[in-house]
PDB file of C-alpha atoms in Angstrom:
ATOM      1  CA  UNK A   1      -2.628 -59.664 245.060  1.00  0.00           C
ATOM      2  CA  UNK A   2       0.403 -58.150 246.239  1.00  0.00           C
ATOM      3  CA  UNK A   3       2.884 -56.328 244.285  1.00  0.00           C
ATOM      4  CA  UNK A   4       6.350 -57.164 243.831  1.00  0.00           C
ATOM      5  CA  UNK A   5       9.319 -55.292 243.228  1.00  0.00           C
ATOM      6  CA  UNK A   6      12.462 -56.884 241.504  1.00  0.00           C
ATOM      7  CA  UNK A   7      15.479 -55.598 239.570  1.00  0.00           C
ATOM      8  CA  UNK A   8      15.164 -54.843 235.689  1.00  0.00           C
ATOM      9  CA  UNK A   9      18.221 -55.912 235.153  1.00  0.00           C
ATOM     10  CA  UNK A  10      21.186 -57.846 236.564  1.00  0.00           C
ATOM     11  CA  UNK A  11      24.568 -59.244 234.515  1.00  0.00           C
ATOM     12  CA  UNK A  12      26.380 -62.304 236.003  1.00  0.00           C
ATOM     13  CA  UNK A  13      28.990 -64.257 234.129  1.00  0.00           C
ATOM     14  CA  UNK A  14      29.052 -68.452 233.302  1.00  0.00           C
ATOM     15  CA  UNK A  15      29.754 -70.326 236.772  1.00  0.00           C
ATOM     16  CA  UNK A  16      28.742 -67.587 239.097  1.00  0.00           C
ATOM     17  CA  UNK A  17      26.060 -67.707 241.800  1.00  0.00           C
ATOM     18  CA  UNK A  18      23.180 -65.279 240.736  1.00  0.00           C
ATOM     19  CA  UNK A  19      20.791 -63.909 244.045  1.00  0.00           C
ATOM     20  CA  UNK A  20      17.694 -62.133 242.567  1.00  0.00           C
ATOM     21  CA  UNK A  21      16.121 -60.760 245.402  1.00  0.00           C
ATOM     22  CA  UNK A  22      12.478 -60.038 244.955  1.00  0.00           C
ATOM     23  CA  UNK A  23       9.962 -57.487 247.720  1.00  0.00           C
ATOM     24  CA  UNK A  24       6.280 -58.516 248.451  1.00  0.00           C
ATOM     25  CA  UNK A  25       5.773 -55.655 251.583  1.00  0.00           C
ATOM     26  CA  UNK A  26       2.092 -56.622 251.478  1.00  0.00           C
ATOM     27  CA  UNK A  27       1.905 -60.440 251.113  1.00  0.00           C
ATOM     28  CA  UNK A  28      -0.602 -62.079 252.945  1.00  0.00           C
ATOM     29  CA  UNK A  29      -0.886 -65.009 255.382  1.00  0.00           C
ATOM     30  CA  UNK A  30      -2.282 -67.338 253.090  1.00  0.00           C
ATOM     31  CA  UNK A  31       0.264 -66.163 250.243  1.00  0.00           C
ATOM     32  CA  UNK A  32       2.559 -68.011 247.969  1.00  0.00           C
ATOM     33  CA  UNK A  33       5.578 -67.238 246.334  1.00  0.00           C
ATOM     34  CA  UNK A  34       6.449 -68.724 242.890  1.00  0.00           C
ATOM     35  CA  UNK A  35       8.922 -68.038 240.692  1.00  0.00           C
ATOM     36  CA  UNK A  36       8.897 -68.066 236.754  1.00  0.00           C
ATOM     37  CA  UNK A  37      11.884 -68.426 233.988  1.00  0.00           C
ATOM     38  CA  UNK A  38      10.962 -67.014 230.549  1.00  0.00           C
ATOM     39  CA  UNK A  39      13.050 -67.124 227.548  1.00  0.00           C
ATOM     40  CA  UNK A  40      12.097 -65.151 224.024  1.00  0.00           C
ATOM     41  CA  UNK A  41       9.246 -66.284 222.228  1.00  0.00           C
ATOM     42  CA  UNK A  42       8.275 -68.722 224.906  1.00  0.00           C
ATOM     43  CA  UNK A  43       5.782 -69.276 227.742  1.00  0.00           C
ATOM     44  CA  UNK A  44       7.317 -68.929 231.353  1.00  0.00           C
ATOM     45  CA  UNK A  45       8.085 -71.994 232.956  1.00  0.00           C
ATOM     46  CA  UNK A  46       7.716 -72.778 236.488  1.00  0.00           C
ATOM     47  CA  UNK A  47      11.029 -72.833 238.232  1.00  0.00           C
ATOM     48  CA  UNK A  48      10.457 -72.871 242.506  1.00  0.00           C
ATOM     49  CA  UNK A  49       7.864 -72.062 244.743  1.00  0.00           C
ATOM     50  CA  UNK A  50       8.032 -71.909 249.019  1.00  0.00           C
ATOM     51  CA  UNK A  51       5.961 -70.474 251.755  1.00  0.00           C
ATOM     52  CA  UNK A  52       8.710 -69.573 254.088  1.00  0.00           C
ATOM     53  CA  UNK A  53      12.268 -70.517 255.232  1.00  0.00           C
ATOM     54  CA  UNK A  54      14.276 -72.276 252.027  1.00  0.00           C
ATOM     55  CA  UNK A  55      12.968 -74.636 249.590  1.00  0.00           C
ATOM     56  CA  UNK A  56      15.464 -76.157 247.057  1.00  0.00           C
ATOM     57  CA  UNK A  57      15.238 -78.231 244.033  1.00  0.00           C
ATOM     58  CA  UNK A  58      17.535 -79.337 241.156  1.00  0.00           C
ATOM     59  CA  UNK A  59      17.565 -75.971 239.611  1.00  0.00           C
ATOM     60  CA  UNK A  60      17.276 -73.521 242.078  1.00  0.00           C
ATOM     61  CA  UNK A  61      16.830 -72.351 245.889  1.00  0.00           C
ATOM     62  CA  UNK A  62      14.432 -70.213 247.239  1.00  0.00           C
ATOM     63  CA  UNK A  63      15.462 -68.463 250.523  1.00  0.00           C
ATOM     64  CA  UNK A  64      11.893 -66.519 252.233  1.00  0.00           C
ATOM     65  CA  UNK A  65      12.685 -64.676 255.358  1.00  0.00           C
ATOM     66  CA  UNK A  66      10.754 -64.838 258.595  1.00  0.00           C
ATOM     67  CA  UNK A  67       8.656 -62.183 258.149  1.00  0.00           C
ATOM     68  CA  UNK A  68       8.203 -63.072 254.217  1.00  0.00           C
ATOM     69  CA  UNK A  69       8.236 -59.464 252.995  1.00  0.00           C
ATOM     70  CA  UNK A  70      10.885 -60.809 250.243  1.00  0.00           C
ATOM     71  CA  UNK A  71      12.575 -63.638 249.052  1.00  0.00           C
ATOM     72  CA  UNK A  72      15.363 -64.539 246.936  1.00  0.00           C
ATOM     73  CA  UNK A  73      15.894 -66.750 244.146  1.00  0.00           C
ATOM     74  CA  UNK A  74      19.283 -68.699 244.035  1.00  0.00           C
ATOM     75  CA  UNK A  75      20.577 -69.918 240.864  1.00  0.00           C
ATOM     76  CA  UNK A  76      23.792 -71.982 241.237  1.00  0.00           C
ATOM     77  CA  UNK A  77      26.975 -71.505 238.788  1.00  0.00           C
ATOM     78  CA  UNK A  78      24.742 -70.267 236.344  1.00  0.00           C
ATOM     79  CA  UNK A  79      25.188 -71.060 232.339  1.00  0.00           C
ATOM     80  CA  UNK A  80      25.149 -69.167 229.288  1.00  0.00           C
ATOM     81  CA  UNK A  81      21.463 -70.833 229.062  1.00  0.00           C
ATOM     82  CA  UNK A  82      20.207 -69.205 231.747  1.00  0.00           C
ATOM     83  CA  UNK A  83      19.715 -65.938 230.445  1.00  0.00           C
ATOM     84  CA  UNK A  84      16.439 -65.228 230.853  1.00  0.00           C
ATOM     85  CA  UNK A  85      13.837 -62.911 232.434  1.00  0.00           C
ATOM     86  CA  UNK A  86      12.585 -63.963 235.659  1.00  0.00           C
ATOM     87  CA  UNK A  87       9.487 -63.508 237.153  1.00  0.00           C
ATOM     88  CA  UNK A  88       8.525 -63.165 240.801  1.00  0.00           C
ATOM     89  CA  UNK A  89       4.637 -63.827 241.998  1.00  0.00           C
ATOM     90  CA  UNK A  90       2.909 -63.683 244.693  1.00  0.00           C
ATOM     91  CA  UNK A  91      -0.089 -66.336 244.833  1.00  0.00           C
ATOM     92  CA  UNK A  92      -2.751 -68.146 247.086  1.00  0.00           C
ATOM     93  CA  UNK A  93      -4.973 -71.225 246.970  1.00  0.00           C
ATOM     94  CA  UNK A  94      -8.006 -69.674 245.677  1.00  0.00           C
ATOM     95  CA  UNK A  95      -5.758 -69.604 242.565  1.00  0.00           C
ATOM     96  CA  UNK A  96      -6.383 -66.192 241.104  1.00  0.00           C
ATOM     97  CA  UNK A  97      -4.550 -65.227 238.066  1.00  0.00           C
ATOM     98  CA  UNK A  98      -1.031 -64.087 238.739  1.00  0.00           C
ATOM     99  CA  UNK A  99      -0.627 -60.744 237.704  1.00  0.00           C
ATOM    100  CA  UNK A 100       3.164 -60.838 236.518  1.00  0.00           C
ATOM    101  CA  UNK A 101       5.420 -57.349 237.183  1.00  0.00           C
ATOM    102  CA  UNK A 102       8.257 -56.319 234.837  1.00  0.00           C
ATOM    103  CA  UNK A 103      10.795 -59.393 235.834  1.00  0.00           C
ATOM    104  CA  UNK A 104      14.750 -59.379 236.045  1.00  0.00           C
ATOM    105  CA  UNK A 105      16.480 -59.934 232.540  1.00  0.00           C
ATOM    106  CA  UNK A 106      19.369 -61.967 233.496  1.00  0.00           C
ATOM    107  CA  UNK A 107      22.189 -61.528 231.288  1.00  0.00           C
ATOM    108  CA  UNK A 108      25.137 -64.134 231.077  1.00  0.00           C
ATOM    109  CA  UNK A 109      28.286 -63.884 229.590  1.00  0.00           C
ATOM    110  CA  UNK A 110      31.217 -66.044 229.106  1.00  0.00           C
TER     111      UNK A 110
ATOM    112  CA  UNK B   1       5.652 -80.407 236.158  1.00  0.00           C
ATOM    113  CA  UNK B   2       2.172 -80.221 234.199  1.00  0.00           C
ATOM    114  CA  UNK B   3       2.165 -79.672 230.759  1.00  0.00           C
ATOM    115  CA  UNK B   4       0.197 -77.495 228.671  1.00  0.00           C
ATOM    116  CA  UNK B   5       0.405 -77.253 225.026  1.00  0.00           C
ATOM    117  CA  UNK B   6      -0.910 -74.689 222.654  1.00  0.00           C
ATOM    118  CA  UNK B   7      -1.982 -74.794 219.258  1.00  0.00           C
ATOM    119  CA  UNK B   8      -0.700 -73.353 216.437  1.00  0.00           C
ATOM    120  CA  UNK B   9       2.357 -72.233 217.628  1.00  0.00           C
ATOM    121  CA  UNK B  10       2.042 -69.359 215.359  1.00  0.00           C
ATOM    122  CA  UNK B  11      -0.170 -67.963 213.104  1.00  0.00           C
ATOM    123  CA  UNK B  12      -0.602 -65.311 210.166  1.00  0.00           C
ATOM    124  CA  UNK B  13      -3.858 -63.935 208.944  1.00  0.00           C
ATOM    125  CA  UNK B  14      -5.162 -61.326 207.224  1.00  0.00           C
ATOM    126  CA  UNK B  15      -6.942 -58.189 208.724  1.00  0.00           C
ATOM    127  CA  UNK B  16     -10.671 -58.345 208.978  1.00  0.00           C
ATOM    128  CA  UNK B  17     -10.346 -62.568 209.319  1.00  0.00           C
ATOM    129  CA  UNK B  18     -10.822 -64.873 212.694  1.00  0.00           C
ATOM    130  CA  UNK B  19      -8.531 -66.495 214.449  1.00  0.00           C
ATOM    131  CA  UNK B  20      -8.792 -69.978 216.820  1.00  0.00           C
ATOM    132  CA  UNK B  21      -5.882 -70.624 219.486  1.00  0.00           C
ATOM    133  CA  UNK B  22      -6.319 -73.635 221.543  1.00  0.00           C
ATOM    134  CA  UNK B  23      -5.283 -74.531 224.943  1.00  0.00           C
ATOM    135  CA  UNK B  24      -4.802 -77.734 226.416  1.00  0.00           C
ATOM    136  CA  UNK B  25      -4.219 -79.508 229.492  1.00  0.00           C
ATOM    137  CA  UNK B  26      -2.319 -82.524 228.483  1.00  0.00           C
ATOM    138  CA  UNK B  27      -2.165 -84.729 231.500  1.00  0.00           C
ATOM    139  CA  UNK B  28      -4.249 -82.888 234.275  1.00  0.00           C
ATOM    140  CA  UNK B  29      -8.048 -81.529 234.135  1.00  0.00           C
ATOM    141  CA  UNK B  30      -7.989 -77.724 234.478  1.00  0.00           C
ATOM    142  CA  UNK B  31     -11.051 -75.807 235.852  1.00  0.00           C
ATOM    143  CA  UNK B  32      -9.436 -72.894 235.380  1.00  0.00           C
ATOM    144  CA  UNK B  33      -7.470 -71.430 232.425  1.00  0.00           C
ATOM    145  CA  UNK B  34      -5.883 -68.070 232.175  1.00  0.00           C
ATOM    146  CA  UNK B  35      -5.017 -65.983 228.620  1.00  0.00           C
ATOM    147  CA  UNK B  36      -1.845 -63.824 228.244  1.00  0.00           C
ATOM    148  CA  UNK B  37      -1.308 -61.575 225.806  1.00  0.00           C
ATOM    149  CA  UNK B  38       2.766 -60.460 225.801  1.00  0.00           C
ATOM    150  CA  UNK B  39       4.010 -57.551 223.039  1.00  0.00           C
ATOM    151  CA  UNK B  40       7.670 -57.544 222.559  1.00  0.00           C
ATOM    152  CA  UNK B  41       9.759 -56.401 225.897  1.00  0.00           C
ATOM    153  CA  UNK B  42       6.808 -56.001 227.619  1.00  0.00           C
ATOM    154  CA  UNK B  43       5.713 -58.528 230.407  1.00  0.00           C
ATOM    155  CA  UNK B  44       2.649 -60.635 230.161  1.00  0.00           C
ATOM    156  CA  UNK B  45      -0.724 -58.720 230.415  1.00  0.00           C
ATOM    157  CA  UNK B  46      -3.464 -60.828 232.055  1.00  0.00           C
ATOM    158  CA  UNK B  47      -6.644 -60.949 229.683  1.00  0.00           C
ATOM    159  CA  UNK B  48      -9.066 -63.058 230.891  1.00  0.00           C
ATOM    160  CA  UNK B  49      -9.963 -66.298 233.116  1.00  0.00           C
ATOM    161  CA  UNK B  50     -11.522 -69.215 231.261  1.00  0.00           C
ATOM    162  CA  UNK B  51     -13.514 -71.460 233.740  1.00  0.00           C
ATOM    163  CA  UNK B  52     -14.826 -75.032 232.547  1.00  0.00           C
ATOM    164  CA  UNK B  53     -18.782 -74.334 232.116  1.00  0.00           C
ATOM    165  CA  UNK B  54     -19.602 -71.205 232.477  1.00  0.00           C
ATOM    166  CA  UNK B  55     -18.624 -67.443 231.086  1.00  0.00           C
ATOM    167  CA  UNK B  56     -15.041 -66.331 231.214  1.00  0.00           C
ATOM    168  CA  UNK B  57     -14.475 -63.411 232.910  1.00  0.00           C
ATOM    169  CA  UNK B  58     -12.248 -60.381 231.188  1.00  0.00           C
ATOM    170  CA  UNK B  59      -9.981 -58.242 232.510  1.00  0.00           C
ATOM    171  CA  UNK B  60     -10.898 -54.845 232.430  1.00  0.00           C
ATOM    172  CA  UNK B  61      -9.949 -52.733 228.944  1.00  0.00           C
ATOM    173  CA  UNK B  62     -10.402 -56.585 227.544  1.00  0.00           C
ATOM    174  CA  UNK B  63     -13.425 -56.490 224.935  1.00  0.00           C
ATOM    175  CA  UNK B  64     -15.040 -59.638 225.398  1.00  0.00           C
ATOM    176  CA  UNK B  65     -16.833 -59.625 221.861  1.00  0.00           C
ATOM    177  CA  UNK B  66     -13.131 -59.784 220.209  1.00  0.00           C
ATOM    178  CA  UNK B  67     -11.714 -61.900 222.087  1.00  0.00           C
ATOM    179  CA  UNK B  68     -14.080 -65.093 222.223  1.00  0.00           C
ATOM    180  CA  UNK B  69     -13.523 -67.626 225.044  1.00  0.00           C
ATOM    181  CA  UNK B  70     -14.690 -70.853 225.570  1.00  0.00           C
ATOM    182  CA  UNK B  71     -13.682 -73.409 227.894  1.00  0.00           C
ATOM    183  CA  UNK B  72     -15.810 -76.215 226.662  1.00  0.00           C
ATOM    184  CA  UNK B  73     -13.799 -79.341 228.990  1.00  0.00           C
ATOM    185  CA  UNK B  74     -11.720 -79.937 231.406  1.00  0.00           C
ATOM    186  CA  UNK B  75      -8.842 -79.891 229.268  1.00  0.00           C
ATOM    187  CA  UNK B  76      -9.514 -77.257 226.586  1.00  0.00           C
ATOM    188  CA  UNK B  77      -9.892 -73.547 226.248  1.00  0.00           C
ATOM    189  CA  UNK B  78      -9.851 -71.605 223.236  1.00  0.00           C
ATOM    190  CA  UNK B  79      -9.731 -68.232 221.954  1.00  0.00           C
ATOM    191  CA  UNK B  80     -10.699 -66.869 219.123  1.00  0.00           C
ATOM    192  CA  UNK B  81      -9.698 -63.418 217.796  1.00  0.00           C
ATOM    193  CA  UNK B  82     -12.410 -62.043 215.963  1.00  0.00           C
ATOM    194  CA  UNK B  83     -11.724 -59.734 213.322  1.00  0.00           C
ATOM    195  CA  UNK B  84      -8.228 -59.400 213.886  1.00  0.00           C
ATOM    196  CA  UNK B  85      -6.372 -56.083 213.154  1.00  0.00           C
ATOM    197  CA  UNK B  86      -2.794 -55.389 212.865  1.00  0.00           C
ATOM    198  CA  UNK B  87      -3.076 -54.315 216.316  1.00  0.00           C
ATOM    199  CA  UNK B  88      -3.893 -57.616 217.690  1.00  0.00           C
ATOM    200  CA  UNK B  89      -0.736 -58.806 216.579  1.00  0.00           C
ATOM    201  CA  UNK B  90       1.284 -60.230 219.633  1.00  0.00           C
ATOM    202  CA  UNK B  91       2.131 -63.269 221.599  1.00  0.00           C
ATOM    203  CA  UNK B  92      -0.865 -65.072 223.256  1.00  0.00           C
ATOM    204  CA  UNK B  93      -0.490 -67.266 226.351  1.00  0.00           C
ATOM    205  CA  UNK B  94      -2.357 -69.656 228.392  1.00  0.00           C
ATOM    206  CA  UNK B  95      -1.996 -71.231 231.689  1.00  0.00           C
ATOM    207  CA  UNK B  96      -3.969 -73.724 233.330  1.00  0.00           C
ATOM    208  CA  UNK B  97      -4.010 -74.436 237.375  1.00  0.00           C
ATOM    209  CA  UNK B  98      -2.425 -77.643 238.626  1.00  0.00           C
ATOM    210  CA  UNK B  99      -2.679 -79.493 241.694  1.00  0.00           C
ATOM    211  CA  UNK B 100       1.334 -78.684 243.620  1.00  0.00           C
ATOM    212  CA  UNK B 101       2.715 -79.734 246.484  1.00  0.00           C
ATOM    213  CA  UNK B 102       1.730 -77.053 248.525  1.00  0.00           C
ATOM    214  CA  UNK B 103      -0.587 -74.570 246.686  1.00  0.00           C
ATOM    215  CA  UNK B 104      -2.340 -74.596 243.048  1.00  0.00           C
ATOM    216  CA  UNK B 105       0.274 -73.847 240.418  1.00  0.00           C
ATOM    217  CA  UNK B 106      -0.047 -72.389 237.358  1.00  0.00           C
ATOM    218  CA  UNK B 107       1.817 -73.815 234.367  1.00  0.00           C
ATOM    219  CA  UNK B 108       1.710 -72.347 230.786  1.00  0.00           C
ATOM    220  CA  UNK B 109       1.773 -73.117 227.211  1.00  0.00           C
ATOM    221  CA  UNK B 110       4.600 -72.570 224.534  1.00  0.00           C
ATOM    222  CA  UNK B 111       2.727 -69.298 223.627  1.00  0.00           C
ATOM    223  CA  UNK B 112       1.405 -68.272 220.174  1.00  0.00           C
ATOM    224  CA  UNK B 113       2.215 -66.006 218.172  1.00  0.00           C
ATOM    225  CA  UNK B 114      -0.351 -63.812 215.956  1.00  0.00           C
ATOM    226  CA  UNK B 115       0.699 -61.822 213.060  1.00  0.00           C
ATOM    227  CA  UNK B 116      -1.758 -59.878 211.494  1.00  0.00           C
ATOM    228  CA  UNK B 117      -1.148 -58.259 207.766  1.00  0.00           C
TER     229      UNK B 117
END
């Protein structure tokens, strides 16, 4: 699976737009990338997941570049709620278990 | 999304006893299961793969004679700490695969967590 590289750390503050940019230098053709939202004490929860280009739903955007070597999460006017740690992965169809890196802590303040 | 619930959502024992954590599927059939285990400010550490029928596999550094899996249906897996020690103590996820729009997606449960005195 390929690794991924993301930011420990990153501070926004309530009604900002927070860009957590994530590297995957080795993904491969038949490669996924999914991202994860996990607060304290609970399971990560799905939040986006593309291919390539930008994929958007009512929480977030995902923007992949052509060559797909990294990707960005987009999470708009964020809340005090939203302080979280992220997780970017890197998956495929076979469905192998996604081995999860250290994530971003996203910390939001009023 | 797919949900997948654990059960219990936490869970104190004392050393030397077993412990059961189940993992369900609630309203897809999952032939594949995954266990976490997460310790505090760490990220999740894959333990093993639980596959409907057959012998889970374990991830390496993962003894297989603690940590008892068995994924008896399509949408149940359990895991059973056996003679827990204060070590074991952490935060235990599953996930199961689900069908997505474009590629298998894994969703998880709520996560339990193990205390052992």
């Amino acid at each position: 699976l390929a690794k991924t590289t993301q930011p420990i750390s990153m501070d926004s503050y309530e009604g900002q737009e927070v860009n957590i940019t994530c590297s995957h230098n080795n993904i491969a053709t038949n490669d996924y990338i999914t991202w994860y939202q996990q607060f304290p004490s609970q399971g990560p929860r799905f939040i986006i997941q593309g291919y390539k280009t930008k994929v958007t739903n009512e929480v977030a955007s995902l923007f992949i570049p052509a060559d797909r070597k990294s990707s960005t999460l987009s999470l708009p006017r964020v809340s005090l709620s939203d302080t979280a740690v992220y997780y970017c992965l890197v998956s495929n169809q076979a469905g192998t278990a996604l081995i999860f890196g250290k994530g971003t802590t996203l910390s939001v303040s009023s | 999304g797919a949900v997948v619930s654990q059960h219990p959502s936490w869970v104190i024992c004392k050393s030397g006893t077993s412990v059961k954590i189940e993992c369900r599927s609630l309203d897809f059939q999952a032939t594949t299961m995954f266990w976490y285990r997460q310790f505090p400010k760490q990220s999740l550490m894959l333990m093993a793969t639980s596959n409907e029928g057959s012998k889970a596999t374990y991830e390496q550094g993962v003894e297989k004679d603690k940590f008892l899996i068995n994924h008896a249906s399509l949408t149940l897996s359990t895991l059973t700490v056996t003679s827990a020690h204060p070590e074991d103590s952490s935060f235990y996820i599953c996930s199961a695969r689900a069908p997505g729009a474009m590629v298998d997606t894994q969703y998880f449960g709520p996560g339990t967590r193990l205390t052992v005195l």
